[in-house]
mmCIF file of C-alpha atoms in Angstrom:
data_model
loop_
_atom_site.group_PDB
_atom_site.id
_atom_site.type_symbol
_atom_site.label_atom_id
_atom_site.label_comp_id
_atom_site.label_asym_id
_atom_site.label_seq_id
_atom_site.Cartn_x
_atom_site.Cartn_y
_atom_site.Cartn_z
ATOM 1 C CA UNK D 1163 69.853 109.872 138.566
ATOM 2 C CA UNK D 1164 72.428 108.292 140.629
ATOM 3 C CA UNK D 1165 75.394 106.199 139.077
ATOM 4 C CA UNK D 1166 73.813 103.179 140.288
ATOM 5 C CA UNK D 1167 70.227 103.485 139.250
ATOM 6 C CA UNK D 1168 72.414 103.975 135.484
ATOM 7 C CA UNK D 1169 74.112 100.939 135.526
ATOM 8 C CA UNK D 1170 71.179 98.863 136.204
ATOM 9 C CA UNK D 1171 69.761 100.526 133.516
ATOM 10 C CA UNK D 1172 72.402 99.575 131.321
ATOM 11 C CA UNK D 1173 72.678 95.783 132.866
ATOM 12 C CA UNK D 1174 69.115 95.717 132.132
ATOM 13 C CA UNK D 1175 69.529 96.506 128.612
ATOM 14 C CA UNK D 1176 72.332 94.196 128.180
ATOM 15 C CA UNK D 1177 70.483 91.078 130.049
ATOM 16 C CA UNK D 1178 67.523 92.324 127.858
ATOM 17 C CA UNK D 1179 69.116 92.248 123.893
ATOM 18 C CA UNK D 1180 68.122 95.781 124.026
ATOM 19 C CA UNK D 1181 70.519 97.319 121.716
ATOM 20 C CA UNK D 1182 72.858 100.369 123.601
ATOM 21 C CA UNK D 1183 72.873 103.713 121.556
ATOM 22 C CA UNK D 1184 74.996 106.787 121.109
ATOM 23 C CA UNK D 1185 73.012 108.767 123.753
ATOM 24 C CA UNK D 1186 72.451 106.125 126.355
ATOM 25 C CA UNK D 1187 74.384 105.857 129.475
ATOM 26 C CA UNK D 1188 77.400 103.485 129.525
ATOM 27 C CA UNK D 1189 80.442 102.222 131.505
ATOM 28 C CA UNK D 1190 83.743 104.232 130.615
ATOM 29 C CA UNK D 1191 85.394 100.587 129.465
ATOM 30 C CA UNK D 1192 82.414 99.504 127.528
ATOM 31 C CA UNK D 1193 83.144 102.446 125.543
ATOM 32 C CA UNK D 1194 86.992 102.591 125.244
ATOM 33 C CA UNK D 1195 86.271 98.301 124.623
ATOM 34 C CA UNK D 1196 84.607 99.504 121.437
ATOM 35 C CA UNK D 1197 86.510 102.775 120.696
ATOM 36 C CA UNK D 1198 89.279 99.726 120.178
ATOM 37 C CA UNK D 1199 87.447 97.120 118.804
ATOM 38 C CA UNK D 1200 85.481 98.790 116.025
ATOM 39 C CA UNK D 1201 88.636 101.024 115.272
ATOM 40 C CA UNK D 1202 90.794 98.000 114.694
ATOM 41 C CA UNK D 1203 88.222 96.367 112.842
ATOM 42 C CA UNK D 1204 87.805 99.865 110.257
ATOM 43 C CA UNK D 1205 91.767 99.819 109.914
ATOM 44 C CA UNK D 1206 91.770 96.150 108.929
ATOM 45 C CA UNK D 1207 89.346 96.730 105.965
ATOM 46 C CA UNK D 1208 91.314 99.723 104.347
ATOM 47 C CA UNK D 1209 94.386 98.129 104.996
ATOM 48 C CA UNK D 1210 93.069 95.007 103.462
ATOM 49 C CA UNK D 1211 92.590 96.915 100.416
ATOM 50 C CA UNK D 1212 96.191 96.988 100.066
ATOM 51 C CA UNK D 1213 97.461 93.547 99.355
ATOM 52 C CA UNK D 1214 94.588 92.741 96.697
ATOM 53 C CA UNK D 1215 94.928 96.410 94.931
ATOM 54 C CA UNK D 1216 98.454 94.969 94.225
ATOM 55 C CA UNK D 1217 96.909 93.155 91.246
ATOM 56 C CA UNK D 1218 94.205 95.285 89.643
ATOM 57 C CA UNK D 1219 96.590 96.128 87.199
ATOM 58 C CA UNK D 1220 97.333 92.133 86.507
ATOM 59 C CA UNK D 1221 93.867 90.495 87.091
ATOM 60 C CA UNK D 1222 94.114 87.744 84.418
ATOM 61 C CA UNK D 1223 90.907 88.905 82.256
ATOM 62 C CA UNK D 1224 88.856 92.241 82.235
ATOM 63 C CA UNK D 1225 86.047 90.252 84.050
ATOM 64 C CA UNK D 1226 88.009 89.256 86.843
ATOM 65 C CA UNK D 1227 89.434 92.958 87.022
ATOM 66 C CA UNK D 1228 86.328 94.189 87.421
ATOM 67 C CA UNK D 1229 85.134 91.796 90.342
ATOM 68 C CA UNK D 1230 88.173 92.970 91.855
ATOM 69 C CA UNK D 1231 87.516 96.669 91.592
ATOM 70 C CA UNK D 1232 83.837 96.189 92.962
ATOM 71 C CA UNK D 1233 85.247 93.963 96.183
ATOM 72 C CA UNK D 1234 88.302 96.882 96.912
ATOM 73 C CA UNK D 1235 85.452 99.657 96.725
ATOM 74 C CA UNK D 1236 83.571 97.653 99.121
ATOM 75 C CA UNK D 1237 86.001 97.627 101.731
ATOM 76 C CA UNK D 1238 86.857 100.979 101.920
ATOM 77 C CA UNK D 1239 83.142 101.466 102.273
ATOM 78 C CA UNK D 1240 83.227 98.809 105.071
ATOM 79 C CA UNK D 1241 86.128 101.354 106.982
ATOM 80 C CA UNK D 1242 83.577 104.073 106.313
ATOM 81 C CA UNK D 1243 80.984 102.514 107.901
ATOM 82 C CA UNK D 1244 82.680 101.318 111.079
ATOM 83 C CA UNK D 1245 84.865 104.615 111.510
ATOM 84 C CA UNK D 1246 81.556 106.578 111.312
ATOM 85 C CA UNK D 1247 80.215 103.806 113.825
ATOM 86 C CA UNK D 1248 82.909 104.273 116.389
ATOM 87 C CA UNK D 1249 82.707 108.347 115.968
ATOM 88 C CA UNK D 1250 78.956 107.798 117.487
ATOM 89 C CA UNK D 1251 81.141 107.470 121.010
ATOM 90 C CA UNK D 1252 82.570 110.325 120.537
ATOM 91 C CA UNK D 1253 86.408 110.064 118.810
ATOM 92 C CA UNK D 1254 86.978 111.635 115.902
ATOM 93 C CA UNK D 1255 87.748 109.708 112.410
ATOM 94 C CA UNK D 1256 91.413 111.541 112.310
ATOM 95 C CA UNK D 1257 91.719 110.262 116.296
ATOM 96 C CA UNK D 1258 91.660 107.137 115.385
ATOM 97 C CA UNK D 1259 93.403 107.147 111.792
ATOM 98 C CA UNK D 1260 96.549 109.144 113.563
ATOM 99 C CA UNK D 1261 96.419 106.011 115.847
ATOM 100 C CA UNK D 1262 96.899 103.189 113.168
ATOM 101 C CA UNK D 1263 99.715 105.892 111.761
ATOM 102 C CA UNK D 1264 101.512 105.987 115.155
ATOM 103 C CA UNK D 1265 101.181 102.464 115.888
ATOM 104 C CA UNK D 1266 99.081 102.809 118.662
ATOM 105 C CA UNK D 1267 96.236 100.753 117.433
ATOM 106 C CA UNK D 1268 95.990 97.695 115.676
ATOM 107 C CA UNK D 1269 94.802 96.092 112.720
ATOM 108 C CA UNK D 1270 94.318 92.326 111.657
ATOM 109 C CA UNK D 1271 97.812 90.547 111.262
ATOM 110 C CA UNK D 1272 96.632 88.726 108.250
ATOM 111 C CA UNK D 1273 96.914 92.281 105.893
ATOM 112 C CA UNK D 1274 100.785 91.896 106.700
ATOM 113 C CA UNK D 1275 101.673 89.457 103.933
ATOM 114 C CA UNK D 1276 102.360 89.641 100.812
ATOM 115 C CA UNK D 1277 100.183 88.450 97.925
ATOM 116 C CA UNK D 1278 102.417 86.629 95.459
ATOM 117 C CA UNK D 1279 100.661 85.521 92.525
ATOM 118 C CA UNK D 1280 96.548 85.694 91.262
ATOM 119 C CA UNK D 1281 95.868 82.428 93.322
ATOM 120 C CA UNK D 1282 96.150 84.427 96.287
ATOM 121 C CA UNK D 1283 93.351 86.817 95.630
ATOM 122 C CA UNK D 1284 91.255 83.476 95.747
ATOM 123 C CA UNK D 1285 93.214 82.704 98.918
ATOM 124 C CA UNK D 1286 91.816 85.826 100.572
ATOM 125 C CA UNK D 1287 88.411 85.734 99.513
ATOM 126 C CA UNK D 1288 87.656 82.106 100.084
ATOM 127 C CA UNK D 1289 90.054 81.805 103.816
ATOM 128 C CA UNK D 1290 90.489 85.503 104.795
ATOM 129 C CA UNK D 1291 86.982 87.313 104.063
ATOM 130 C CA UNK D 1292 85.360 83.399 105.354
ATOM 131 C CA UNK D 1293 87.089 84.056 108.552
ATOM 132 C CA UNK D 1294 86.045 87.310 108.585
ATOM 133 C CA UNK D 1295 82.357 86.412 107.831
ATOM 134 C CA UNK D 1296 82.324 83.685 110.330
ATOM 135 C CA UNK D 1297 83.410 86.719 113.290
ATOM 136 C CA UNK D 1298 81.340 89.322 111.670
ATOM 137 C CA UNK D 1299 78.078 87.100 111.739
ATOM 138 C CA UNK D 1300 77.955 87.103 115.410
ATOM 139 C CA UNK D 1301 78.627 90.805 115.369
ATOM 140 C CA UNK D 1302 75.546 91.501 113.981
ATOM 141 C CA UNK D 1303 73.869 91.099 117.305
ATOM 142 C CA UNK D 1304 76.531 93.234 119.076
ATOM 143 C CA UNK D 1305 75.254 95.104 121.979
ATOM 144 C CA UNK D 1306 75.874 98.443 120.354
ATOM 145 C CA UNK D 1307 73.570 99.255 117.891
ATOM 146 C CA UNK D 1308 74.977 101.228 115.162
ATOM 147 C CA UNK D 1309 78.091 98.291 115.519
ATOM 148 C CA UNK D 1310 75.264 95.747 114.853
ATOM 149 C CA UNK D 1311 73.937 98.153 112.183
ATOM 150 C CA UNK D 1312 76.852 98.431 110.062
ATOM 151 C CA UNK D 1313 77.707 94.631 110.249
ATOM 152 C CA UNK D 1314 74.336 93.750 108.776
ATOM 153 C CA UNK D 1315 75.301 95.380 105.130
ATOM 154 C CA UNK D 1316 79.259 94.421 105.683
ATOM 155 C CA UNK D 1317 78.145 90.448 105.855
ATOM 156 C CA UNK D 1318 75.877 90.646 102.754
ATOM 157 C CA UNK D 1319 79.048 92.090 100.755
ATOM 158 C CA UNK D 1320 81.365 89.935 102.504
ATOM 159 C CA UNK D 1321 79.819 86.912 101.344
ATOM 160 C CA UNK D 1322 80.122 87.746 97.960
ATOM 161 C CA UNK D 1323 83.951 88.444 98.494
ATOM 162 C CA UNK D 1324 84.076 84.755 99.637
ATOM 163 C CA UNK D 1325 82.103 83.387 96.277
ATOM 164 C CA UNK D 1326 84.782 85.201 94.308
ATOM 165 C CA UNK D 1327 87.698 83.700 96.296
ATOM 166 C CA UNK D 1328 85.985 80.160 95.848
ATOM 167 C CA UNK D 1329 85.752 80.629 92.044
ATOM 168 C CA UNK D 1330 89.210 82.038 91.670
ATOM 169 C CA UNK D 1331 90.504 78.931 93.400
ATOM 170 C CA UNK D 1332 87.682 76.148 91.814
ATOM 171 C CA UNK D 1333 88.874 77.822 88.411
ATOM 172 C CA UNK D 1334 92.316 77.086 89.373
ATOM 173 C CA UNK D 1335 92.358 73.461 90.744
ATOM 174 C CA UNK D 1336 90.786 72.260 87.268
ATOM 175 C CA UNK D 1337 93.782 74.052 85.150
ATOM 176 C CA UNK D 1338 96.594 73.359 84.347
ATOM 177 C CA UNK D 1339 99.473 71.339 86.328
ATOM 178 C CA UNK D 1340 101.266 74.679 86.905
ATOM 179 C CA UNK D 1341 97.537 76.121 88.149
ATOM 180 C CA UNK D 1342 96.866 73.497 90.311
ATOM 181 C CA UNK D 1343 100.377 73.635 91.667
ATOM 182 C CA UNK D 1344 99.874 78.037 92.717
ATOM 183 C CA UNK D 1345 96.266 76.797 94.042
ATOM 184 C CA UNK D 1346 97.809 74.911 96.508
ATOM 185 C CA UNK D 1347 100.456 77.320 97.151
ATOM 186 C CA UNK D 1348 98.701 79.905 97.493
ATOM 187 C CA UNK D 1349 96.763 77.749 99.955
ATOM 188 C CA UNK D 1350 99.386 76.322 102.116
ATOM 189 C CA UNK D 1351 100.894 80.461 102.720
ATOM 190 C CA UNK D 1352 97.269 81.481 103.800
ATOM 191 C CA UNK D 1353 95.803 78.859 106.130
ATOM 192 C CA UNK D 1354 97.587 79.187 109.095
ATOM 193 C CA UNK D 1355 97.584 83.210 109.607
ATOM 194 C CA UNK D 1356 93.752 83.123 108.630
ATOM 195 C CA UNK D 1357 93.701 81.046 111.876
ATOM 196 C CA UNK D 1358 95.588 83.446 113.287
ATOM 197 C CA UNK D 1359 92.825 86.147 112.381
ATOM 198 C CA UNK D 1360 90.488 85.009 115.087
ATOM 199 C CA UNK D 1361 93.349 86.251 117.766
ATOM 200 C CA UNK D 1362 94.898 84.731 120.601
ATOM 201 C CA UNK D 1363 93.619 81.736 122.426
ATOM 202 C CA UNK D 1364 91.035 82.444 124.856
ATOM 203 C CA UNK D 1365 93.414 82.098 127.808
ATOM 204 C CA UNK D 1366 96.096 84.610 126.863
ATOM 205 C CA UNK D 1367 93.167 87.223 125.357
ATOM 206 C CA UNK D 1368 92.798 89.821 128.150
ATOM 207 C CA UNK D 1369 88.830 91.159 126.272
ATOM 208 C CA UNK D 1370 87.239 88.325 125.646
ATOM 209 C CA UNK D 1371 85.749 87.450 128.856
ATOM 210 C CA UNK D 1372 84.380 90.745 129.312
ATOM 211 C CA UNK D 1373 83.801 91.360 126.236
ATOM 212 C CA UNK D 1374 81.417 88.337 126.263
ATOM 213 C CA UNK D 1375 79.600 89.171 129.329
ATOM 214 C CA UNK D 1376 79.209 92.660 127.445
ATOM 215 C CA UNK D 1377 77.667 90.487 124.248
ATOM 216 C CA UNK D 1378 79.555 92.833 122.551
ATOM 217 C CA UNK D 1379 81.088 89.842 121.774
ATOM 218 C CA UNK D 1380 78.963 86.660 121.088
ATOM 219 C CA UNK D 1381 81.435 83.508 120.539
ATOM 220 C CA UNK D 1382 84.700 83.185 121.998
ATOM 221 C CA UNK D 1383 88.255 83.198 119.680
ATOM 222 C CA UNK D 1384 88.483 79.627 120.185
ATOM 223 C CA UNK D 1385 84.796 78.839 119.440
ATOM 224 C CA UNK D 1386 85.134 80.919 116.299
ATOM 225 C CA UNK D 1387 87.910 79.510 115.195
ATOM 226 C CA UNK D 1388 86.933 75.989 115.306
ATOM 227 C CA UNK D 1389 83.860 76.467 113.600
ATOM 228 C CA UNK D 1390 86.128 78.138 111.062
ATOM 229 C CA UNK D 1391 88.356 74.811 110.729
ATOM 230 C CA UNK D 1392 85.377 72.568 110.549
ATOM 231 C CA UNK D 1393 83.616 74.548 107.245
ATOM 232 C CA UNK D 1394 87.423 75.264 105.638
ATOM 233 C CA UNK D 1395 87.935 71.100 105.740
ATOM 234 C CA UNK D 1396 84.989 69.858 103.636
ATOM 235 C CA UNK D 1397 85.342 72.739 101.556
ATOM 236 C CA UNK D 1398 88.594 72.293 100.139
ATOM 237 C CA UNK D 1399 87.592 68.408 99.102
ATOM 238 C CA UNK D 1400 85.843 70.323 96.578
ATOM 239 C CA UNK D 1401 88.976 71.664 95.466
ATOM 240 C CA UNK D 1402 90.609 68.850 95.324
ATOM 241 C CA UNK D 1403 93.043 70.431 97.333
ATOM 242 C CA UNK D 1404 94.568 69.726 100.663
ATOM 243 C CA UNK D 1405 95.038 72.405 104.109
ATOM 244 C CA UNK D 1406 99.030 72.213 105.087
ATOM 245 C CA UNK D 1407 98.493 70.332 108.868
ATOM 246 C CA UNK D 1408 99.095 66.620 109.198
ATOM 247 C CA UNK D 1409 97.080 66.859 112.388
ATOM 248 C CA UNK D 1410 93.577 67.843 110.628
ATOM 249 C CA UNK D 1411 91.530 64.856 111.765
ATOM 250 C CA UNK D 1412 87.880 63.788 112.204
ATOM 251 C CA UNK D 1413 87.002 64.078 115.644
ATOM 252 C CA UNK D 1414 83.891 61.687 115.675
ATOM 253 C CA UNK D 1415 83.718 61.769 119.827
ATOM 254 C CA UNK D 1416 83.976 65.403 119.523
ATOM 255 C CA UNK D 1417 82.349 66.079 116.225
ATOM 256 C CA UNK D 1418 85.061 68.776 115.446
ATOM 257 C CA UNK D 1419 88.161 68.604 113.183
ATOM 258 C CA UNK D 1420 91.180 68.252 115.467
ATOM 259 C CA UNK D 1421 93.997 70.942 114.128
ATOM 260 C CA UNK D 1422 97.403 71.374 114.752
ATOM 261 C CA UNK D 1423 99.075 73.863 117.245
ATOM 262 C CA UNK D 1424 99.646 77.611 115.167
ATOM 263 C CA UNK D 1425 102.616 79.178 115.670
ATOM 264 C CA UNK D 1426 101.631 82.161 118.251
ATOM 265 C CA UNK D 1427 105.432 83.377 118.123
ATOM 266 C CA UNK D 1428 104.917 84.008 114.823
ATOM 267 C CA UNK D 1429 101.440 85.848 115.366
ATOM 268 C CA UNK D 1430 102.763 88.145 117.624
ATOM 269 C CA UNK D 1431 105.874 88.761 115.774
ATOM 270 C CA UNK D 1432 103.163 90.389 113.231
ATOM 271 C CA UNK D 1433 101.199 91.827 115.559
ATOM 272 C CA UNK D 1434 103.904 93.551 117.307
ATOM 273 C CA UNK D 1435 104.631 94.931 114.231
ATOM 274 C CA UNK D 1436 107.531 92.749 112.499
ATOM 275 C CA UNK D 1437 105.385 91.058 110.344
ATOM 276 C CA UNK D 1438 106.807 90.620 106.481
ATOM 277 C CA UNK D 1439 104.476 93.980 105.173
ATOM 278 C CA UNK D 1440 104.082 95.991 108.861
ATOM 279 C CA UNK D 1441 106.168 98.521 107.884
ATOM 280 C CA UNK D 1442 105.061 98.565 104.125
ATOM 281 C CA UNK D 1443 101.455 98.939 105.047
ATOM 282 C CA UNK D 1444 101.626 101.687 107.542
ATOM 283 C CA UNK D 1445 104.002 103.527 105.049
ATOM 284 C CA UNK D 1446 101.187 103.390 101.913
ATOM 285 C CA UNK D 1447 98.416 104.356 104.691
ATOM 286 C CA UNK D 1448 101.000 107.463 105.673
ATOM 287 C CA UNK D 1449 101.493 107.887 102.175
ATOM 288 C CA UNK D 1450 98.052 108.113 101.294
ATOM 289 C CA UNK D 1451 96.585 110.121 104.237
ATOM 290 C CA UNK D 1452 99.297 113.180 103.257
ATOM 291 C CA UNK D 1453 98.668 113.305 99.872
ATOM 292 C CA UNK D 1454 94.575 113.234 100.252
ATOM 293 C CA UNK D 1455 95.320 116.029 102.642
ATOM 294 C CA UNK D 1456 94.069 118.790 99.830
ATOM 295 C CA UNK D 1457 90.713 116.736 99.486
ATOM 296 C CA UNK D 1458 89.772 117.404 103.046
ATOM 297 C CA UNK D 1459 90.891 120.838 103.299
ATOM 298 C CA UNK D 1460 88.979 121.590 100.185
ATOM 299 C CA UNK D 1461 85.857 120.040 101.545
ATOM 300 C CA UNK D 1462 86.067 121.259 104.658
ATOM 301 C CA UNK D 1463 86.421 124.750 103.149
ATOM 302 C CA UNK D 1464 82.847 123.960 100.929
ATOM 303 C CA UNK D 1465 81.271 122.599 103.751
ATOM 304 C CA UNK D 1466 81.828 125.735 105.946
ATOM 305 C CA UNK D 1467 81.506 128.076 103.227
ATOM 306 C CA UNK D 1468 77.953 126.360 102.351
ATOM 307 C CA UNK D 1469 77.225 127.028 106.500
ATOM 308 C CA UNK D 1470 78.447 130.292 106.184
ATOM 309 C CA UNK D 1471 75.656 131.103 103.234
ATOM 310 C CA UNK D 1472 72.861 129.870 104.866
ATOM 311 C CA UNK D 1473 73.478 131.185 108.470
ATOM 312 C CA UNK D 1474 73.570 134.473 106.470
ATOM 313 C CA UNK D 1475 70.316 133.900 104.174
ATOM 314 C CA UNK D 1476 68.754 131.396 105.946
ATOM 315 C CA UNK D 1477 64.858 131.875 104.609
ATOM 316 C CA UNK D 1478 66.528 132.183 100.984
ATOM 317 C CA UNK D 1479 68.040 129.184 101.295
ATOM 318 C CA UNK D 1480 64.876 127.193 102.585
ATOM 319 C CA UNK D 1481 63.035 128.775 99.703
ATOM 320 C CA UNK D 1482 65.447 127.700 97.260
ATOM 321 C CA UNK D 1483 65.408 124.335 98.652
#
């Protein structure tokens, strides 16, 4: 078949909502597109693990400890999927993981602060995991099917992770004075970088257009982000709390929340890797990579010894089994 009889096939599929799989035919920067995407996106959930495990050991009550436990093991089942997703286009899962360890690739800039008291747990779940659910939605009808796939189980979870925030904060803003004070706190530290989550503006993002015309994407940065101001704004009157920008206004002509201008010298400060916890994060990752080193030798060694027994016995085997 000649190369271009295989990229109408592959237009076709795209103009089509026919998902793209493993096997099929695709453009060399559709896949190195994804390779980066879903990559990034598997980093940002195990690193995310890391400023919430900070306070499994001082979760205020053995119920709240135990929420906390179940979100944490979700994540790192969230990096599972989407690592095994992007090794369906061929890199391997220690490809990519030496990447996040060199620096090469990238993970969300919001997992590079620090989480100061229990209020910001609530923070995360309610701003952080909501602006991750309100990107990961529209990745559920990603072009590339075991992408979609994964993102389908990933939202389900996710929205629990934003209930808990929600409560943690609700719970909060009817305490105490000093309560209600670390609510908003908390608040004020997180709102702007979880704007910051959705990336650059569309104009100075160098994917997005493609990655639109791809539908690997399905909503733009911008898009996404507004329709991330416009939920955030009525839900914190139920808080009784307020978002830190004088410029959040009603837009009736518009029927949008205007917003302030975020900081983008500080977002790519972080990104570049001089955020408050870069260097901290990457270091833990390092940390914990070398020391699980034994666990995948070891089950590397079971898996080919297991291989080894039934190339050698192979009709015992299927009898046993």
């Amino acid at each position: 078949m000649q190369m271009h009889d295989l990229e109408k096939i592959f237009a076709d599929k795209i103009a089509t909502e026919i998902k793209i799989e493993p096997r099929d035919w695709m453009p060399d920067a559709y896949r190195k597109t994804l390779v980066r995407q879903i990559s990034q996106h598997a980093h940002s959930e195990v690193v995310g693990m890391l400023p919430e495990g900070n306070w499994i050991t001082r979760a205020p009550s053995l119920k709240r400890k135990a929420i906390l436990l179940a979100k944490i093991q979700d994540e790192a089942g969230h990096g599972l999927y989407l690592y095994s997703a992007a090794e369906t286009l061929g890199v391997s899962r220690e490809e990519t993981i030496n990447e996040l360890h060199n620096g090469k690739a990238k993970y969300s800039s919001i997992f590079n602060y620090p989480t100061l008291t229990w209020a910001d747990i609530g923070a995360i779940g309610w701003l952080v995991d909501g602006a991750a659910i309100m990107n990961q939605v529209m990745l559920c009808r990603t072009s590339y099917g075991p992408y979609a796939r994964a993102m389908v189980r990933i939202c389900k979870e996710e929205s629990f992770h934003q209930r808990q925030g929600f409560d943690i904060l609700y719970t909060l803003s009817k305490g105490s004075d000093d309560q209600k004070t670390m609510c908003q706190d908390a608040i004020n530290r997180w709102w702007w970088p979880s704007l910051m989550m959705f990336g650059p503006k569309d104009a100075d993002s160098p994917h997005t257009d493609q990655s639109m015309k791809w539908k690997i994407k399905r909503m733009t940065n911008d898009e996404l982000r507004q329709r991330f101001v416009d939920m955030i704004a009525e839900q914190v009157k139920v808080l009784g709390m307020v978002l830190p920008d004088p410029k959040l206004t009603w837009n009736d002509e518009r029927k949008h929340y205007d917003f302030g201008e975020i900081d983008w010298a500080e977002f790519w400060q972080v990104v570049k890797g001089y955020g408050p916890c870069n260097k901290q994060r990457i270091a833990t990752r390092k940390n914990a990579w070398d020391n699980g080193a034994w666990v995948r030798e070891a089950a590397l060694a079971h898996a080919q010894k297991r291989k080894s027994r039934t190339d050698t016995h192979p009709s015992q085997n299927a009898a046993a089994a």
